Short mmCIF file of C-alpha atoms in Angstrom, two decimals:
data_model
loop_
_atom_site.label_atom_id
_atom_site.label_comp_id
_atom_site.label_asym_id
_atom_site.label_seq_id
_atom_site.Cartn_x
_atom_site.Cartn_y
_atom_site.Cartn_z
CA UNK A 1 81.28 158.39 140.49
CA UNK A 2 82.96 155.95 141.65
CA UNK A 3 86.66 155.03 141.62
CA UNK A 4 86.59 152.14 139.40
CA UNK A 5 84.55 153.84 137.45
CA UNK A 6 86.95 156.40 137.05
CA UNK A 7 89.47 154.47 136.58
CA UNK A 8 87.72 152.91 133.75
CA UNK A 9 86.63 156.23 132.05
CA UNK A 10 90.45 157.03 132.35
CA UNK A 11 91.69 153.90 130.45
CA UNK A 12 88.76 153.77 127.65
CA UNK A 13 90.39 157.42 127.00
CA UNK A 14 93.53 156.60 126.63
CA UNK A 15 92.24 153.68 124.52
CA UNK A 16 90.54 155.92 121.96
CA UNK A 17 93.67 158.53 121.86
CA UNK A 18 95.78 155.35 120.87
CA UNK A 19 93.43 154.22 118.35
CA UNK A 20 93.02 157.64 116.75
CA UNK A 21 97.28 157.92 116.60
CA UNK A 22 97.69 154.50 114.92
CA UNK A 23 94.57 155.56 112.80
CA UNK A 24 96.45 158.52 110.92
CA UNK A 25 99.54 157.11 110.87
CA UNK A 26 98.19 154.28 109.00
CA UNK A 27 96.49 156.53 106.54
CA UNK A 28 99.02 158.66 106.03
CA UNK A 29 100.78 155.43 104.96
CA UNK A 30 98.55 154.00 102.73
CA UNK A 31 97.74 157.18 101.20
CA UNK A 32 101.37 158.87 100.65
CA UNK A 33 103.14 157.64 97.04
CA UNK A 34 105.06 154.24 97.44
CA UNK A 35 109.02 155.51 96.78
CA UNK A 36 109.93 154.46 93.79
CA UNK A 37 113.80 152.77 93.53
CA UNK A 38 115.02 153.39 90.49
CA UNK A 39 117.94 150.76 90.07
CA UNK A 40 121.60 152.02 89.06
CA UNK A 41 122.56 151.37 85.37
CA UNK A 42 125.51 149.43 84.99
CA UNK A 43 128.28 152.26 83.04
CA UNK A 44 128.55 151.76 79.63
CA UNK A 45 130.86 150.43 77.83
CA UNK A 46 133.55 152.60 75.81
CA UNK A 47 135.38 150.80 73.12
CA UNK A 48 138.03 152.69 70.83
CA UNK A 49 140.14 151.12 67.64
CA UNK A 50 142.90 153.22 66.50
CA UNK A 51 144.12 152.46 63.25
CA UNK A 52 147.45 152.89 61.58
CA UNK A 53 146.74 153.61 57.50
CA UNK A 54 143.57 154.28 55.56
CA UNK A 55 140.44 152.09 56.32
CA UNK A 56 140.37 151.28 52.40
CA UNK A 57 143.49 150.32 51.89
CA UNK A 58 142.01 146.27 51.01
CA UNK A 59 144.32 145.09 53.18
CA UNK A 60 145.48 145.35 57.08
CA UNK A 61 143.57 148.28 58.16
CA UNK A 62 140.49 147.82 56.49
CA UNK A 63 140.33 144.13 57.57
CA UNK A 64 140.51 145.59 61.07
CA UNK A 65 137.75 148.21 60.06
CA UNK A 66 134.99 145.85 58.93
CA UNK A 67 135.70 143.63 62.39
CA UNK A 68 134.47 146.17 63.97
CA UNK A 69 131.55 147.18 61.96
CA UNK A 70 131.08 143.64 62.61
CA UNK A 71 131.09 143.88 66.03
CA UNK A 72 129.96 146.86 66.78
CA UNK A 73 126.66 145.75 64.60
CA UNK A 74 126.47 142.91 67.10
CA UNK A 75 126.65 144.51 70.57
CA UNK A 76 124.70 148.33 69.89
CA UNK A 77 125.43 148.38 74.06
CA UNK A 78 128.91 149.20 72.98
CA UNK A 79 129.70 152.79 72.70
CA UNK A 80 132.46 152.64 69.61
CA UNK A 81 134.61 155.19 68.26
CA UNK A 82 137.68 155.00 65.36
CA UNK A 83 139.92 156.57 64.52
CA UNK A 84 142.46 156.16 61.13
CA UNK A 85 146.03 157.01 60.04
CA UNK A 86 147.64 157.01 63.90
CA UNK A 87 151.00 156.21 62.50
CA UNK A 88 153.77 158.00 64.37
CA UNK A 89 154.58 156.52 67.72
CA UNK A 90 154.12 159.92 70.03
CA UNK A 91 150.82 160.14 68.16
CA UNK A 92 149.57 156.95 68.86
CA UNK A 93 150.66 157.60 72.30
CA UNK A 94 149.07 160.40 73.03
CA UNK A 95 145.87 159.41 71.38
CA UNK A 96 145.63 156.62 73.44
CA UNK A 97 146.18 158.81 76.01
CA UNK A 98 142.75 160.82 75.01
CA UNK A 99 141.23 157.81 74.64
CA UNK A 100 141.32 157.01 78.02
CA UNK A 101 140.86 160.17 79.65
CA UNK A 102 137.38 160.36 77.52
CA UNK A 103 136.71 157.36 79.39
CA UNK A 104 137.20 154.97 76.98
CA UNK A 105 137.85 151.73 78.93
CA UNK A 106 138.86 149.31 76.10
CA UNK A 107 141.06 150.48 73.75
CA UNK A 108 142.04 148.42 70.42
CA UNK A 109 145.43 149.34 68.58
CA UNK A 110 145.32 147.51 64.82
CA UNK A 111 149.12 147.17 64.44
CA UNK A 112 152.21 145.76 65.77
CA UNK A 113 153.47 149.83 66.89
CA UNK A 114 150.79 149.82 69.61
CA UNK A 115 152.01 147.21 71.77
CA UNK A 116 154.95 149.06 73.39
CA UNK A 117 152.75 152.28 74.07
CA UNK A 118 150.20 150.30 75.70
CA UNK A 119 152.56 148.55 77.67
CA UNK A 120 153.89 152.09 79.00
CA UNK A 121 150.67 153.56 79.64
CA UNK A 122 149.07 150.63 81.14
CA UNK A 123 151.40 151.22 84.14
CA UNK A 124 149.89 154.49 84.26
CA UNK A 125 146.40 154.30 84.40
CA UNK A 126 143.82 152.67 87.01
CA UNK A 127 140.23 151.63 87.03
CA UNK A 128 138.83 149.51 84.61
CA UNK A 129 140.95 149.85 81.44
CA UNK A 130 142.26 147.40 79.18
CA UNK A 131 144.45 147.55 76.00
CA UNK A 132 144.57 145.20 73.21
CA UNK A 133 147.13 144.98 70.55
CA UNK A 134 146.73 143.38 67.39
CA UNK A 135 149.80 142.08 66.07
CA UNK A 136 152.04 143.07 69.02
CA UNK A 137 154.78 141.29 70.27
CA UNK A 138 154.05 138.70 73.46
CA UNK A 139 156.80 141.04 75.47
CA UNK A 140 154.12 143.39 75.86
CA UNK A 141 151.60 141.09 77.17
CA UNK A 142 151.10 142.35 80.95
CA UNK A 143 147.89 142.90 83.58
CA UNK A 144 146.52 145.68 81.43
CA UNK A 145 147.59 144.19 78.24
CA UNK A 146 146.50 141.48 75.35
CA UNK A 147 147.62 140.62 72.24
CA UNK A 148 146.64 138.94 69.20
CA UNK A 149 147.20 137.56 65.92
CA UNK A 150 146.61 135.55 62.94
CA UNK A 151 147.58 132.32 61.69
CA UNK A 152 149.20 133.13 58.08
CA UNK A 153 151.63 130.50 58.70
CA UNK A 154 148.36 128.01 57.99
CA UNK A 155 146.73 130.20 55.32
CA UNK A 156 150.11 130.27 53.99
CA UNK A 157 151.14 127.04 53.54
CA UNK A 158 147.65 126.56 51.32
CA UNK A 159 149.21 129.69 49.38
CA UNK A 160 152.29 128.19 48.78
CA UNK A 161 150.58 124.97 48.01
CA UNK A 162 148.80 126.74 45.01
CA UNK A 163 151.25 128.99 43.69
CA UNK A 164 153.56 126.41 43.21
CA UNK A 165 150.64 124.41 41.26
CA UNK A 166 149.27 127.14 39.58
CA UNK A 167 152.92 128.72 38.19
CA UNK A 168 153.51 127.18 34.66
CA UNK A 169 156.78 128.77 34.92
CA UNK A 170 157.97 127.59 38.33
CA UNK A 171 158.65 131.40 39.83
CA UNK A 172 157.07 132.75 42.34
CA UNK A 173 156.78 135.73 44.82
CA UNK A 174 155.96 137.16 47.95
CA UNK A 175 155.67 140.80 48.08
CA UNK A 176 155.45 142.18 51.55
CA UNK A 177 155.53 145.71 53.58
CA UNK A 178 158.18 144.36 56.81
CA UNK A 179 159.49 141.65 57.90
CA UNK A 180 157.20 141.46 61.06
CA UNK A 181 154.70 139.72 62.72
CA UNK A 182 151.89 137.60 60.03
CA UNK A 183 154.17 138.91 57.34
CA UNK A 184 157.16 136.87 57.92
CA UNK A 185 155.19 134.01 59.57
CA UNK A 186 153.08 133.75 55.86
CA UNK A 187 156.32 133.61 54.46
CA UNK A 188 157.53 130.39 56.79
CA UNK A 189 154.04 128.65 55.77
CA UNK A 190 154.42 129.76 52.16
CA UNK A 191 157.96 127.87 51.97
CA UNK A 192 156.26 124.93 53.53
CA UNK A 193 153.79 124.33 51.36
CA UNK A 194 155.82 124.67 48.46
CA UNK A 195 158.15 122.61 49.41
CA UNK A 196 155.31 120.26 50.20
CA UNK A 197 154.34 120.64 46.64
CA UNK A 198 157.15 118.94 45.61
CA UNK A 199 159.16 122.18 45.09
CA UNK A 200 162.59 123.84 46.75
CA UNK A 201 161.41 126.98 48.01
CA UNK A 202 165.39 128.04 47.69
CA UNK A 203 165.36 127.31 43.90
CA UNK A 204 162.09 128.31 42.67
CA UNK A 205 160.61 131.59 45.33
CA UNK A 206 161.39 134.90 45.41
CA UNK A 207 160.54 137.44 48.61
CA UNK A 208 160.79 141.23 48.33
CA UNK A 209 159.92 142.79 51.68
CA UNK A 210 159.53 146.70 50.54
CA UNK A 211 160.69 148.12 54.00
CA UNK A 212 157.28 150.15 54.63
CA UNK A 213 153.80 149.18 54.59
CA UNK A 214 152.29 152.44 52.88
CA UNK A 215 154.73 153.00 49.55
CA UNK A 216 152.51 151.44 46.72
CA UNK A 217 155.36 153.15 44.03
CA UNK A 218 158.29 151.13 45.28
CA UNK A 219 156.03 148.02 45.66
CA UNK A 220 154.42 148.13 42.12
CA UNK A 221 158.59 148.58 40.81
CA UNK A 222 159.54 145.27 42.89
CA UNK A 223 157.11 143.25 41.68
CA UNK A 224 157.63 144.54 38.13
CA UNK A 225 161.08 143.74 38.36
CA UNK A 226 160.80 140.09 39.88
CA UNK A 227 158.16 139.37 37.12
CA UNK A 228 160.53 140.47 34.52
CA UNK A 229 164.14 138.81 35.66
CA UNK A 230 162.56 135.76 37.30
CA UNK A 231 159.73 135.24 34.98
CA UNK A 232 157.57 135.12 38.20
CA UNK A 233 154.07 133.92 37.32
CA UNK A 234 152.43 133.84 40.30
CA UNK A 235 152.46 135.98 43.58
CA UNK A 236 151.28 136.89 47.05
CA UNK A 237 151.09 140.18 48.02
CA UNK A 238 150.21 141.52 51.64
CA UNK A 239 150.82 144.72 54.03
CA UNK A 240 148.46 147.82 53.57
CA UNK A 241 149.29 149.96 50.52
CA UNK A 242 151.99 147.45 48.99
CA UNK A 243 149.35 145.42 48.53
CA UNK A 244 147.96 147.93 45.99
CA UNK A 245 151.13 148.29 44.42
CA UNK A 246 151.92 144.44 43.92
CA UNK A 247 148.58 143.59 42.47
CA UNK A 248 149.15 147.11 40.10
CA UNK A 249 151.82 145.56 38.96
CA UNK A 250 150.71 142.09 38.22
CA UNK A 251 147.31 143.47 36.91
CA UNK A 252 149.46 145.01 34.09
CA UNK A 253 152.17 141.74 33.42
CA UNK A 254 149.19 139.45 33.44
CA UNK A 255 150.20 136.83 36.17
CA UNK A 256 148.33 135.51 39.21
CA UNK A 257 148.08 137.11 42.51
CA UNK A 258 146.80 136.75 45.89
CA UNK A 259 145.26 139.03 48.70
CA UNK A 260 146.13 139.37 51.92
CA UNK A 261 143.12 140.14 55.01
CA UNK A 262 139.89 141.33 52.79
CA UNK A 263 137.57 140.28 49.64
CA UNK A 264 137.78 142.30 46.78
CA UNK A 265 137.25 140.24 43.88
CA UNK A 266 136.16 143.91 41.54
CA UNK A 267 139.97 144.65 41.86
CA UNK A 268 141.39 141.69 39.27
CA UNK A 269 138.78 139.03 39.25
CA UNK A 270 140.57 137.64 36.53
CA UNK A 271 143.49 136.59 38.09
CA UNK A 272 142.90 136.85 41.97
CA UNK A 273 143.34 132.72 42.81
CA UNK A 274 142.70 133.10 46.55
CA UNK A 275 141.46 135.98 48.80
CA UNK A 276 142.78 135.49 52.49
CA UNK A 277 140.12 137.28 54.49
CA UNK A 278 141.15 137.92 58.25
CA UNK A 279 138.04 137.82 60.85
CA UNK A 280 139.04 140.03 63.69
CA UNK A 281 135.54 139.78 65.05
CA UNK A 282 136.45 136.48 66.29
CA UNK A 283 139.28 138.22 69.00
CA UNK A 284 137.07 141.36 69.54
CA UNK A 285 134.69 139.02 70.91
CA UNK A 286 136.57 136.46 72.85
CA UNK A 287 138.14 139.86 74.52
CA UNK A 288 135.07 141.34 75.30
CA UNK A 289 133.90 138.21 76.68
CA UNK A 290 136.82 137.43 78.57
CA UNK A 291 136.30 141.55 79.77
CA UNK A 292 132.41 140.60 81.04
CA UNK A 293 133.30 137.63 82.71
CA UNK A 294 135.96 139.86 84.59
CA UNK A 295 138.81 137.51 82.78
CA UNK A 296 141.31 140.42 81.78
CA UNK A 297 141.25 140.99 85.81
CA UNK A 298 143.67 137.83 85.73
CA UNK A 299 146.14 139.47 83.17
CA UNK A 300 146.75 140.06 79.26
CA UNK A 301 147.10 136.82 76.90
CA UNK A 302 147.59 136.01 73.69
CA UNK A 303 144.55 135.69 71.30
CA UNK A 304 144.54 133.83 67.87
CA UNK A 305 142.78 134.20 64.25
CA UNK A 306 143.17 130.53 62.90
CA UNK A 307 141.10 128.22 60.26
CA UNK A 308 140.37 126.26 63.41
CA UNK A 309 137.84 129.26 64.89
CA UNK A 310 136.71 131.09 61.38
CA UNK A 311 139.01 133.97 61.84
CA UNK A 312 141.01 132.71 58.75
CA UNK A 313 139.15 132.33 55.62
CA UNK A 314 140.51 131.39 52.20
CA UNK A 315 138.28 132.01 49.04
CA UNK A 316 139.51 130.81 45.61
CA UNK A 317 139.48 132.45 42.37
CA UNK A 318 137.90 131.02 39.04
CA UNK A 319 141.03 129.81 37.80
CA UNK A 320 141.70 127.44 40.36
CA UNK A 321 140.65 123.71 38.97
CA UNK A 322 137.98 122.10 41.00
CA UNK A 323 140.07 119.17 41.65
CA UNK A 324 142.59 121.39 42.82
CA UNK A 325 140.73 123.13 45.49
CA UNK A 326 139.73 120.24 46.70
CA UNK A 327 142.99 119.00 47.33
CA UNK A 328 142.97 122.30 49.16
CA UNK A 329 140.19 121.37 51.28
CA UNK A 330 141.72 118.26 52.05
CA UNK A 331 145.20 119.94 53.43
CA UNK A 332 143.00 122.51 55.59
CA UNK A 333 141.50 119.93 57.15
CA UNK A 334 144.66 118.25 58.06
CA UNK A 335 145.97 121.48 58.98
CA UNK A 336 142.89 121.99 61.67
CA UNK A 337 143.87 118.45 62.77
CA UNK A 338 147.21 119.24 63.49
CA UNK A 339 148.77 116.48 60.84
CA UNK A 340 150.39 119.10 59.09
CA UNK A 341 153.54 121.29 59.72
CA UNK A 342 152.94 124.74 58.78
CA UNK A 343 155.80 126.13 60.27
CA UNK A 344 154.66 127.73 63.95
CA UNK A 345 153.73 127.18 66.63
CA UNK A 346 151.72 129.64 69.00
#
């Protein structure tokens, strides 16, 4: 044989060895199961509301309780948990606490007493947490930290507007748990639209502030009493269980009243003139947003429930005039405009 055709013999061999190698490499390639990548899931969302009173108290806390039923319905990617009657600062301190070290990454506080915890335990913690305080002070606005709140000042101003047309004798009332927060700023709109009325709020309105939001006895005795010496004919009531008390007592003298934050028309239908239903839905949901978009990252801030964004809405009674209410629908739209003074200014 000759060289070259050695040579040749040589390189045809080494030819076919390569050719077999790539062979079963490429079938064992084709043939082996494709790896699956399964993608990461993003972590899920942990939302908790802590509650100061009772959930069916008609007023504050139950407001706060169907927001969230309301929101929660809306976004089932939320896991939501709630609990009621966190009254006592070192417990709502320490169940925020828990709340966090469950994981729980947004935490809602329905009262003015969470604000100051949150501000302390914000400090604290790290990560992706974020507190929200409804009805706490701005003070306690920080990285960590939001607030929010509702406009009674513009709801009322349209209460004060109708108790002063509505009273045949020219008394009226405001019966309230504290001076705090949408308590006393419904009290500055309530003088403004009475005096826009045509009435001196000094002369002919009467406030009773019962020092605590949960004693329905010594509410139901104020408001008995400023029926009886001031021949008060009309009045608002607001703040948890004194809310039950006040309309008790006017139930059982037979004058007007209004509520504050929920519709319950079963209670006195026949002499509720105007429900004042609070929307906290609205602020859940600008906060969550604001927490997708990676907002809260920038800092706390204030949020608002107002007529302007549905958070405030006003429902009259059946013995409200038609004519009357919609002189009422005339001032709220003046009010949304801005043409009217209600008293604040966020």
């Amino acid at each position: 044989m000759s060289p070259i055709t050695t040579k040749t013999l040589a390189l045809v061999v080494i030819v076919a060895i390569i050719a077999i190698t790539l062979g079963v490499l490429v079938g064992y390639y084709i043939s082996r199961p494709a790896e699956v990548t399964t993608p990461t899931a993003p972590a899920k969302v942990k939302m908790a509301f802590i509650f100061p009173g009772s959930v069916t108290d008609t007023a504050w806390n139950e407001a706060g309780y169907r927001a969230m039923e309301a929101f929660r319905g809306k976004h089932p990617e939320i896991e939501v948990a709630w609990v009621q009657g966190v009254y006592d600062p070192a417990q709502i301190e320490s169940t925020i606490r828990s709340y966090v070290q469950q994981g729980y990454n947004l935490v809602v506080g329905v009262g003015f007493q969470f604000g100051e915890p949150m501000a302390k335990i914000a400090k604290e913690v790290s990560g992706d947490v974020y507190f929200l305080a409804i009805a706490g002070a701005p003070q306690y606005i920080g990285p960590r930290v939001s607030v929010a709140d509702v406009r009674t000042d513009q709801s009322g101003f349209i209460v004060g507007y109708l108790m002063a047309k509505l009273s045949k004798t020219k008394s009226m009332a405001f019966v309230a748990g504290m001076a705090v927060a949408e308590l006393s700023r419904s009290e500055v709109g309530q003088r403004k639209g009475i005096l826009y009325a045509g009435y001196n709020p000094d002369e002919v309105y009467h406030v009773y502030y019962v020092g605590d939001f949960h004693d329905v006895v010594k509410a139901k005795l104020g408001t008995s009493s400023l029926i009886e010496q001031y021949k008060v004919d009309v009045v608002k009531a607001m703040g948890d269980g004194v809310q039950l008390g006040a309309i008790s007592a006017a139930k059982e003298k037979g004058v007007y009243v209004s509520m504050s934050g929920t519709y319950h028309p079963e209670i006195y239908p026949e002499g509720t003139f105007l429900y004042e239903v609070w929307h906290w839905e609205v602020v859940f949901e600008q906060w969550y947003q604001d927490y997708k978009s990676g907002a809260l990252k920038n800092g706390g801030k204030t949020y608002w429930l107002s007529l302007e964004n549905g958070g405030l809405e006003l429902i009259n009674g059946p013995m409200v005039p038609k004519d009357l209410w919609s002189e009422v629908q005339s001032l709220i739209e003046k009010i949304k405009k801005g043409e009217i003074d209600t008293g604040f200014k966020p």
